[in-house]
mmCIF file of C-alpha atoms in Angstrom:
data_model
loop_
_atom_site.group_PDB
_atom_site.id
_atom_site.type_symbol
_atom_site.label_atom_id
_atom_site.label_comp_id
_atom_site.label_asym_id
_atom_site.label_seq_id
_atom_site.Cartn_x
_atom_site.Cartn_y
_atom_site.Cartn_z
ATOM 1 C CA UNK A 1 -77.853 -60.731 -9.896
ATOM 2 C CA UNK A 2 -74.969 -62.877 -8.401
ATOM 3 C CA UNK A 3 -71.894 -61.917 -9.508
ATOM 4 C CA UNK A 4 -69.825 -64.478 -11.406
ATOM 5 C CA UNK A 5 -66.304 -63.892 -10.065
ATOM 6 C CA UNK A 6 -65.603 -62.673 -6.225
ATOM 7 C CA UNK A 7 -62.181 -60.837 -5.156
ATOM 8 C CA UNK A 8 -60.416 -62.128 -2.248
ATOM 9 C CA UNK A 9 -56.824 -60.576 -1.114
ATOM 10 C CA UNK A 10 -54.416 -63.551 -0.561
ATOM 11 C CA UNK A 11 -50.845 -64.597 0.289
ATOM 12 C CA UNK A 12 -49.061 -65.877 -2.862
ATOM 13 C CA UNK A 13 -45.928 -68.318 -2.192
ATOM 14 C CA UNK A 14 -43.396 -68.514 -5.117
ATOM 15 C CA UNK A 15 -39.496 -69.226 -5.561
ATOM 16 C CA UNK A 16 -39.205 -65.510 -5.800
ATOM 17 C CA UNK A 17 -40.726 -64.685 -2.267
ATOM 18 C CA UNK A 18 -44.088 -64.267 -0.333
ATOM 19 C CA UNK A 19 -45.966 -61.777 -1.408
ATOM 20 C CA UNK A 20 -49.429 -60.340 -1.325
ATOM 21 C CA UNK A 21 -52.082 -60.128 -4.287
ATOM 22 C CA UNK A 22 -55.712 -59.770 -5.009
ATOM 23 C CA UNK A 23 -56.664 -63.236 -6.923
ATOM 24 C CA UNK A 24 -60.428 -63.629 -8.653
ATOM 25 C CA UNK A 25 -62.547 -66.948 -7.112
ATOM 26 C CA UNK A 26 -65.187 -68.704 -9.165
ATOM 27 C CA UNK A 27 -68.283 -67.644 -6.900
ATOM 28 C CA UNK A 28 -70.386 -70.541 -5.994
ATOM 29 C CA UNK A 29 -73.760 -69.790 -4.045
ATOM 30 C CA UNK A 30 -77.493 -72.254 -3.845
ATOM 31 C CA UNK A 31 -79.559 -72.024 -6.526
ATOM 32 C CA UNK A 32 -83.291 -73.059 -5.351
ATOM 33 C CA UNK A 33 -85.641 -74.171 -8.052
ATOM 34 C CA UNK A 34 -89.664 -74.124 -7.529
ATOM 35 C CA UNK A 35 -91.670 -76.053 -10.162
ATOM 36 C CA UNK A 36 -95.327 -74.360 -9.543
ATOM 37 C CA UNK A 37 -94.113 -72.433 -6.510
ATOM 38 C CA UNK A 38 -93.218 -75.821 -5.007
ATOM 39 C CA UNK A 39 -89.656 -76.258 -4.218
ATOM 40 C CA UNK A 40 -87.901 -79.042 -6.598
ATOM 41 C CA UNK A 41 -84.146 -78.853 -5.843
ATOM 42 C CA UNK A 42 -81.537 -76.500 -4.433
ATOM 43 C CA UNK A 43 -77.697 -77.083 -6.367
ATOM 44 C CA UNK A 44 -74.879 -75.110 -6.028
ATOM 45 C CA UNK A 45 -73.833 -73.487 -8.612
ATOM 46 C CA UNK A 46 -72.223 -69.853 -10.334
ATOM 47 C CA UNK A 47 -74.517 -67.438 -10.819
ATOM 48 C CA UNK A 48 -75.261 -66.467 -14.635
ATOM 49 C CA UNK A 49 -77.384 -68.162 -17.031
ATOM 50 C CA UNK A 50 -79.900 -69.137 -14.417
ATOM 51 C CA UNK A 51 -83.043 -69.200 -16.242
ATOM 52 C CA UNK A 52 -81.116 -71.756 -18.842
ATOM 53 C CA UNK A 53 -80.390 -73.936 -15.593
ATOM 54 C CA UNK A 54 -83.316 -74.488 -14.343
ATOM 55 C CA UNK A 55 -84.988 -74.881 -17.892
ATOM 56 C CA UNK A 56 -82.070 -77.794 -18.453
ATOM 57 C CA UNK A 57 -82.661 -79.780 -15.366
ATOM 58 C CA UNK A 58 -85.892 -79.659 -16.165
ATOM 59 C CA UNK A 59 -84.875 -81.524 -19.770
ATOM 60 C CA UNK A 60 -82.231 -83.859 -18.037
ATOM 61 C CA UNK A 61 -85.727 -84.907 -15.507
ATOM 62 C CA UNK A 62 -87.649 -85.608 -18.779
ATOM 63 C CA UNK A 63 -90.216 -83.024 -17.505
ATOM 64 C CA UNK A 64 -90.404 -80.552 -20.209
ATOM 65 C CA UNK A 65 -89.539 -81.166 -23.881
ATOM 66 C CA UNK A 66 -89.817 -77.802 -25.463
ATOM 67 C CA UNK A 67 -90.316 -73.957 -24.813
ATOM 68 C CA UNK A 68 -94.215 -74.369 -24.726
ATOM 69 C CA UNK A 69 -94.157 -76.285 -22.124
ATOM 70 C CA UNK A 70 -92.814 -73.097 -20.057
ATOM 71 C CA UNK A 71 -95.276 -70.238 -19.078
ATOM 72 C CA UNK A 72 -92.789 -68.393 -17.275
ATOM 73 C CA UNK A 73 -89.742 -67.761 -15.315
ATOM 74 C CA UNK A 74 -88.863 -65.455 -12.618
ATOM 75 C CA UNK A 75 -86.974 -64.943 -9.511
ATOM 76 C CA UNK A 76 -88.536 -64.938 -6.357
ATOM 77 C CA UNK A 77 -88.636 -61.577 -4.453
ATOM 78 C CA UNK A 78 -88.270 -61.235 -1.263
ATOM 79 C CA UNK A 79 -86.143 -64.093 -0.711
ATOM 80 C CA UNK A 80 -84.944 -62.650 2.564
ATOM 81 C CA UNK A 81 -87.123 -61.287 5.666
ATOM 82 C CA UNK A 82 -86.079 -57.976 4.641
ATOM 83 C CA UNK A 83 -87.819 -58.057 1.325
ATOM 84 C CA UNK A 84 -84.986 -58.359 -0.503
ATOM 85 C CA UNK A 85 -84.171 -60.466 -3.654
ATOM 86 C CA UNK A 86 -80.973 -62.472 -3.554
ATOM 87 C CA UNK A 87 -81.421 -64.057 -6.758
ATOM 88 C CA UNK A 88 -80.635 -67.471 -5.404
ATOM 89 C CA UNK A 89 -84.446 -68.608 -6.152
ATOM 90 C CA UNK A 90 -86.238 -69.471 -9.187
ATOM 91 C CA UNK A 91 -89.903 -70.089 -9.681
ATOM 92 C CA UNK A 92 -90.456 -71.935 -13.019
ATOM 93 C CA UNK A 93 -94.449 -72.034 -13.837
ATOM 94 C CA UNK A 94 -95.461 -74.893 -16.585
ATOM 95 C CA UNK A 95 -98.015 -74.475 -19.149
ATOM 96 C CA UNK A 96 -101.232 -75.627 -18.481
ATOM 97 C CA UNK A 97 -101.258 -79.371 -18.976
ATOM 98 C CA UNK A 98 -97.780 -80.421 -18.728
ATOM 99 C CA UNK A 99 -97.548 -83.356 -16.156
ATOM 100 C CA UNK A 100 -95.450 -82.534 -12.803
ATOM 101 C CA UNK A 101 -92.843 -84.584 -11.790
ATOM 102 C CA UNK A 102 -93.386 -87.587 -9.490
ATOM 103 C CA UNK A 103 -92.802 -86.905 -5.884
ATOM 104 C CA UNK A 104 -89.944 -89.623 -5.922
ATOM 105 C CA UNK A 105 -88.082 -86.856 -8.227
ATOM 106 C CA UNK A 106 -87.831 -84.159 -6.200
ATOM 107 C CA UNK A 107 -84.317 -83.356 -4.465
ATOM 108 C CA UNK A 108 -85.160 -81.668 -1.770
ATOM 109 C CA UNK A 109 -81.592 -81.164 -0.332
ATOM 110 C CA UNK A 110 -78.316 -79.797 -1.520
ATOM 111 C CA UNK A 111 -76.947 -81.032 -4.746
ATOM 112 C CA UNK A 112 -72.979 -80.203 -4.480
ATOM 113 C CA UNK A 113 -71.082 -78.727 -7.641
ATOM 114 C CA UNK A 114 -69.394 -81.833 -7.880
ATOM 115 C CA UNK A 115 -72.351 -84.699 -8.142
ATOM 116 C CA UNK A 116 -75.215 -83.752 -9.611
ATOM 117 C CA UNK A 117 -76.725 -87.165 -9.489
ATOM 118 C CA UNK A 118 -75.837 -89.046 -5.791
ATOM 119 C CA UNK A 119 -79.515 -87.984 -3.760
ATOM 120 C CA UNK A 120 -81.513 -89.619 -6.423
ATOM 121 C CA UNK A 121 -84.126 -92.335 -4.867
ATOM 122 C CA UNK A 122 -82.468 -95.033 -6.857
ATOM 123 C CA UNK A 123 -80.707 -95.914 -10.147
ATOM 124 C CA UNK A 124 -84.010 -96.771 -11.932
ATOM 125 C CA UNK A 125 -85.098 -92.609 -11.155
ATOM 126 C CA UNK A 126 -82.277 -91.852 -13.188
ATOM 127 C CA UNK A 127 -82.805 -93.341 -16.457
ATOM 128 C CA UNK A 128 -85.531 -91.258 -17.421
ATOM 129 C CA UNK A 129 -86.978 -92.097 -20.694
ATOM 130 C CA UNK A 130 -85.940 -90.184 -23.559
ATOM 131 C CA UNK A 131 -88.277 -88.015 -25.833
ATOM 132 C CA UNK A 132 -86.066 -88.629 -28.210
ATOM 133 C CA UNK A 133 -83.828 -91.332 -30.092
ATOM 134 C CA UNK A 134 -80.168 -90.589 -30.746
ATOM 135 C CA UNK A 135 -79.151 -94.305 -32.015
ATOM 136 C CA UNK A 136 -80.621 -93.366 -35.480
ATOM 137 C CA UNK A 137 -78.930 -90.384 -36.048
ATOM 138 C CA UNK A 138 -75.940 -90.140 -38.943
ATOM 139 C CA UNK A 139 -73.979 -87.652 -38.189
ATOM 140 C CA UNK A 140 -70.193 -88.380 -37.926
ATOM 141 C CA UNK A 141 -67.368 -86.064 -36.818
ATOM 142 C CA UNK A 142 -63.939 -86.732 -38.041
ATOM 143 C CA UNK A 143 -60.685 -87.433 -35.721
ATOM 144 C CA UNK A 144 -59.118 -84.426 -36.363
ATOM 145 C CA UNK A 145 -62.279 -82.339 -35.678
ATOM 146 C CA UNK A 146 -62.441 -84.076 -32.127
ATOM 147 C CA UNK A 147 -59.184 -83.496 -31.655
ATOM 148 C CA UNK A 148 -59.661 -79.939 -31.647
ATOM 149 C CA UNK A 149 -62.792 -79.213 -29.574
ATOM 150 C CA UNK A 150 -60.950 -79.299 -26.117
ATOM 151 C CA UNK A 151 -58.890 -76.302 -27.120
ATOM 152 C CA UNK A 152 -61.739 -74.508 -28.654
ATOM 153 C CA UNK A 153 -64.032 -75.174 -25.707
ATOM 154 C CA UNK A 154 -61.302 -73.280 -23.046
ATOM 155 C CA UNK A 155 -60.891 -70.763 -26.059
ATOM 156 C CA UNK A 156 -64.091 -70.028 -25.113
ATOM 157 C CA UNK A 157 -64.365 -70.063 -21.036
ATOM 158 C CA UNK A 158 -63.839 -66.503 -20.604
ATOM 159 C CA UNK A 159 -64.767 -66.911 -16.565
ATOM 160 C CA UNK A 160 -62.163 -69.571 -16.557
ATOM 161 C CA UNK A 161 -59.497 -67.116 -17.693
ATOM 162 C CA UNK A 162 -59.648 -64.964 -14.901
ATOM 163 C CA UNK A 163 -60.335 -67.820 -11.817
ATOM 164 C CA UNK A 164 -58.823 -71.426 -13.123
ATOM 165 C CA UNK A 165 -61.796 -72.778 -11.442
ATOM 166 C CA UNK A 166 -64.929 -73.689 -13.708
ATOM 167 C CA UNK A 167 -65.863 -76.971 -15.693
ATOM 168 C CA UNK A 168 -67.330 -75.941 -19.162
ATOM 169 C CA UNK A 169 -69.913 -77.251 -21.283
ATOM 170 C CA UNK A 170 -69.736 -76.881 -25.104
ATOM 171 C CA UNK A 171 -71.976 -77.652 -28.244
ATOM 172 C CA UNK A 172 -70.021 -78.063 -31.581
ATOM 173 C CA UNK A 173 -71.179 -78.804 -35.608
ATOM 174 C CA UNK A 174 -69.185 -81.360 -37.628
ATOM 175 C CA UNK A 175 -67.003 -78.858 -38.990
ATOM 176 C CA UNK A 176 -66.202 -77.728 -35.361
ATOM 177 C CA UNK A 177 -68.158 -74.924 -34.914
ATOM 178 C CA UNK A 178 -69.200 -73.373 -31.577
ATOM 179 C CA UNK A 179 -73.050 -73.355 -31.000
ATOM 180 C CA UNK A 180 -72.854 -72.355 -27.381
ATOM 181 C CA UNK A 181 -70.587 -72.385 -24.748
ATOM 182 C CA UNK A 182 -71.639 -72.094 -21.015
ATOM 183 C CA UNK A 183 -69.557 -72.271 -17.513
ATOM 184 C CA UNK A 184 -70.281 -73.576 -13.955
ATOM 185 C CA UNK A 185 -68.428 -74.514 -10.690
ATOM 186 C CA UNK A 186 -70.772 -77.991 -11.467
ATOM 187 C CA UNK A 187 -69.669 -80.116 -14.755
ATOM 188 C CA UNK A 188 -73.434 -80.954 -14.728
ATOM 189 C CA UNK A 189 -74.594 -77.520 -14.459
ATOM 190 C CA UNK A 190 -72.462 -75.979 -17.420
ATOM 191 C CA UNK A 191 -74.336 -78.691 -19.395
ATOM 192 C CA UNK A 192 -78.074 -78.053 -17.492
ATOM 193 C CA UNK A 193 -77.282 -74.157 -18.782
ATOM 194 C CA UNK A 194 -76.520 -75.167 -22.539
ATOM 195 C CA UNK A 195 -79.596 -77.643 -22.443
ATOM 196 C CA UNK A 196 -81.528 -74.824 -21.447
ATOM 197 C CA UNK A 197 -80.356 -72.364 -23.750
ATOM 198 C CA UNK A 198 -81.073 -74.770 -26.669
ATOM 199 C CA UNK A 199 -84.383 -75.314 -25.143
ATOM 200 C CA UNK A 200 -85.418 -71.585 -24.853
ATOM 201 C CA UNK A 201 -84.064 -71.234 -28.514
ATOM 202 C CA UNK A 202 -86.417 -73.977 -29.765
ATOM 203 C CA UNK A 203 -83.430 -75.829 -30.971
ATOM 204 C CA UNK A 204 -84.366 -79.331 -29.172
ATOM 205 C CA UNK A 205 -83.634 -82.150 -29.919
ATOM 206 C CA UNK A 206 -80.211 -81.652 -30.862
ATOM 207 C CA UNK A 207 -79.719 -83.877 -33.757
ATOM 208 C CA UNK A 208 -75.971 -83.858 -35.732
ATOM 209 C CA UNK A 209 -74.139 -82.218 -32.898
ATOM 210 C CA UNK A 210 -71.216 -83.182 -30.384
ATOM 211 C CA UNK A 211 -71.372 -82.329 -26.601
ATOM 212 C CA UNK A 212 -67.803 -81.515 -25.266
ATOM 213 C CA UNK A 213 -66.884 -81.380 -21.844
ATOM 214 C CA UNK A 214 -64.635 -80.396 -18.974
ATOM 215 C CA UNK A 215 -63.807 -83.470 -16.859
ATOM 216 C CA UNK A 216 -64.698 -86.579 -17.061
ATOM 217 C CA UNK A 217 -67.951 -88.371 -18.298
ATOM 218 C CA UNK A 218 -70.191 -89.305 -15.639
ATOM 219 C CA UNK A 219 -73.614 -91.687 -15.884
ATOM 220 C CA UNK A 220 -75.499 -88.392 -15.493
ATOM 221 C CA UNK A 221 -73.960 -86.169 -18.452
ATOM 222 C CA UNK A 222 -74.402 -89.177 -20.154
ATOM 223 C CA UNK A 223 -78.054 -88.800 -19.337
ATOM 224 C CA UNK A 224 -78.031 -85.754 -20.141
ATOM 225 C CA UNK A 225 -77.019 -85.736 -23.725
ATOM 226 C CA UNK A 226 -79.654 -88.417 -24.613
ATOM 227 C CA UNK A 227 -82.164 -86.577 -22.990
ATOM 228 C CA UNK A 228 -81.822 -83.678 -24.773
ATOM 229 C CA UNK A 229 -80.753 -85.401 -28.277
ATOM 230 C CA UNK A 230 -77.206 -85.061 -28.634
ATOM 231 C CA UNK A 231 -75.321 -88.032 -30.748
ATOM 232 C CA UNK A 232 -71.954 -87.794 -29.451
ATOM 233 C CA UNK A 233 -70.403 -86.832 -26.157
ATOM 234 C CA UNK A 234 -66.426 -86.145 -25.657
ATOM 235 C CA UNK A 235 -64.640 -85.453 -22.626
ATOM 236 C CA UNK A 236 -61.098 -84.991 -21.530
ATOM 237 C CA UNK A 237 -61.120 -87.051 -18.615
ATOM 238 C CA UNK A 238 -62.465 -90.876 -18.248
ATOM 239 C CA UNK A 239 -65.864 -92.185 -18.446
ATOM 240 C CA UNK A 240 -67.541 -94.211 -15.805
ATOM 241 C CA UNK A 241 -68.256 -97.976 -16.334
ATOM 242 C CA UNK A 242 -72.196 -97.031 -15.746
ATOM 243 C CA UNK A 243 -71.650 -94.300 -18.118
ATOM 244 C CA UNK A 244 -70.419 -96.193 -20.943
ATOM 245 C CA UNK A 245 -73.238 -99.090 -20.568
ATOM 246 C CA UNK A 246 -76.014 -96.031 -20.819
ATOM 247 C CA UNK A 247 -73.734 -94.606 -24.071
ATOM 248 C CA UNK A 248 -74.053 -98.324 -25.472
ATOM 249 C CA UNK A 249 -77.645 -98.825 -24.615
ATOM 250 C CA UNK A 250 -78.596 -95.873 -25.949
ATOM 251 C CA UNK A 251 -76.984 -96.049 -29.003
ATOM 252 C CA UNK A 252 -74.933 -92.851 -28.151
ATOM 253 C CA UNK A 253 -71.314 -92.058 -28.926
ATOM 254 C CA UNK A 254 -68.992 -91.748 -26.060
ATOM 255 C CA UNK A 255 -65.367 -90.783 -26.243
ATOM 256 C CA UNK A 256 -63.190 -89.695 -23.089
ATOM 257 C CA UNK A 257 -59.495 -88.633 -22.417
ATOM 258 C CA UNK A 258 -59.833 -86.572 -25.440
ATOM 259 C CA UNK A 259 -56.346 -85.195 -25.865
ATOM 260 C CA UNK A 260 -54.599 -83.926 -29.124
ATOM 261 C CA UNK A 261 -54.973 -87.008 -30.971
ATOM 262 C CA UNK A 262 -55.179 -88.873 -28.560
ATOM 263 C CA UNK A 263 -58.595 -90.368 -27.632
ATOM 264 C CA UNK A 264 -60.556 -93.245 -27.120
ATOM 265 C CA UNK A 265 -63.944 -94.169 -28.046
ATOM 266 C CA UNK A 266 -65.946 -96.198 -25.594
ATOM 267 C CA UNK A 267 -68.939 -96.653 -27.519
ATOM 268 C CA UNK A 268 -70.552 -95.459 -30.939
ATOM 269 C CA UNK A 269 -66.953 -95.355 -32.902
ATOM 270 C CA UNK A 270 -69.225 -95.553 -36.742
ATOM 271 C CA UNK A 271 -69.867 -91.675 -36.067
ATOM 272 C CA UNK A 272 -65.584 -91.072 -35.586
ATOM 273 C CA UNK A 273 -63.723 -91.182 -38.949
ATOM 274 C CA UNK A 274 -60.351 -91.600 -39.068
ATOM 275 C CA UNK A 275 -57.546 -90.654 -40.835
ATOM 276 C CA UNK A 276 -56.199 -94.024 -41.496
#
């Protein structure tokens, strides 16, 4: 397996003098994914949780809605001409009957950490339809409870800790709970891996939960979340306009530069109660 973290000697500048230390990097390498033995996409992301990822994307594409539709994962061997594996390749086999995607789909180049969402063919590829409907659901979080998931999500980055450098996805209750917490050099990854781990634990959709995030709130996290059920969406940085009109249109909850108390909701605001 890839490892998570990679050790690199450097030279560390402070007030105090030059000097030299050993300092832990958030390791980034390709991830290829196969659909069928038929390559899909190739991101980059940190190794770890890998079979979540792929199972994830494969949500976020609106090609699988639920473990069934999964016969198998596995990494391909001999990845390399010497036989070897290097973990960087993923075959994911579909259950007899599930549709494959359209060709248009596929993303046949490199997807960087940082956008998930630029090589698709065109806006209208994006906005998948949605198995299921989040406008109808109830659930409401209060102020105070939002105002506390940004702390408990980096309670939680344990990767983070040691390297500063890794965007975090997490999946909270009303009373502010952690479901699941995953990590990735890619904001959209760290969301792919918890989509996937609610996926392989047959809890899909995900009905009366919030989504919190690293970052800011792109159209594509936004995409995301709907596609995989989730009501509300936070983040600590700001939205995009095209993410807001997909919260809106959707009928999904959006709040960004969630900060202490301080927040603001962009669309959604009957599932935020407030003090006052």
């Amino acid at each position: 397996m890839g490892r998570v973290t990679v050790q690199r000697r450097i030279l560390r500048l402070r007030e105090t003098g030059p000097s030299h230390r050993v300092d832990a990097l958030a390791a980034e390498e390709p991830l290829e994914i196969r659909l069928n033995g038929r390559p899909l996409t190739i991101t980059m992301r940190t190794p770890g949780d890998d079979f979540d990822l792929a199972a994830g994307f494969l949500v976020s594409e609106g090609v699988i809605g639920g473990a069934g539709d999964i016969e198998a994962i596995r990494y391909c061997a001999g990845a390399l001409e010497n036989g070897q594996n290097t973990y960087n390749v993923l075959d994911v086999r579909l259950t007899t009957g599930v549709t494959l995607p359209a060709t248009s789909l596929e993303r046949n180049f490199y997807t960087t950490s940082s956008c998930g969402v630029c090589g698709k063919a065109s806006l209208d590829a994006v906005r998948t339809v949605a198995r299921w409907d989040v406008a109808p659901d109830d659930v409401t979080f209060s102020e105070e409870v939002v105002a506390e998931l940004p702390e408990r999500l980096r309670t939680a980055q344990k990767v983070f800790d040691r390297t500063g450098g890794l965007h975090a996805a997490g999946l909270f209750t009303p009373a502010g709970r952690a479901l699941c917490v995953r990590e990735d050099v890619g904001r959209h990854n760290a969301v792919d891996k918890l989509v996937g781990w609610a996926l392989r634990d047959g809890r899909l959709p995900l009905r009366q939960t919030a989504l919190m995030v690293s970052g800011r709130a792109s159209f594509e996290l936004v995409q995301k979340a709907v596609m995989a059920g989730v009501p509300v969406l936070a983040a600590v940085s700001a939205p995009s306009s095209l993410a807001v009109e997909l919260a809106a249109e959707s009928g999904l909850t959006l709040l960004g530069f969630v900060r202490g108390r301080s927040m603001n909701v962009y669309s959604g605001e009957e599932r935020i109660t407030t003090s006052s």
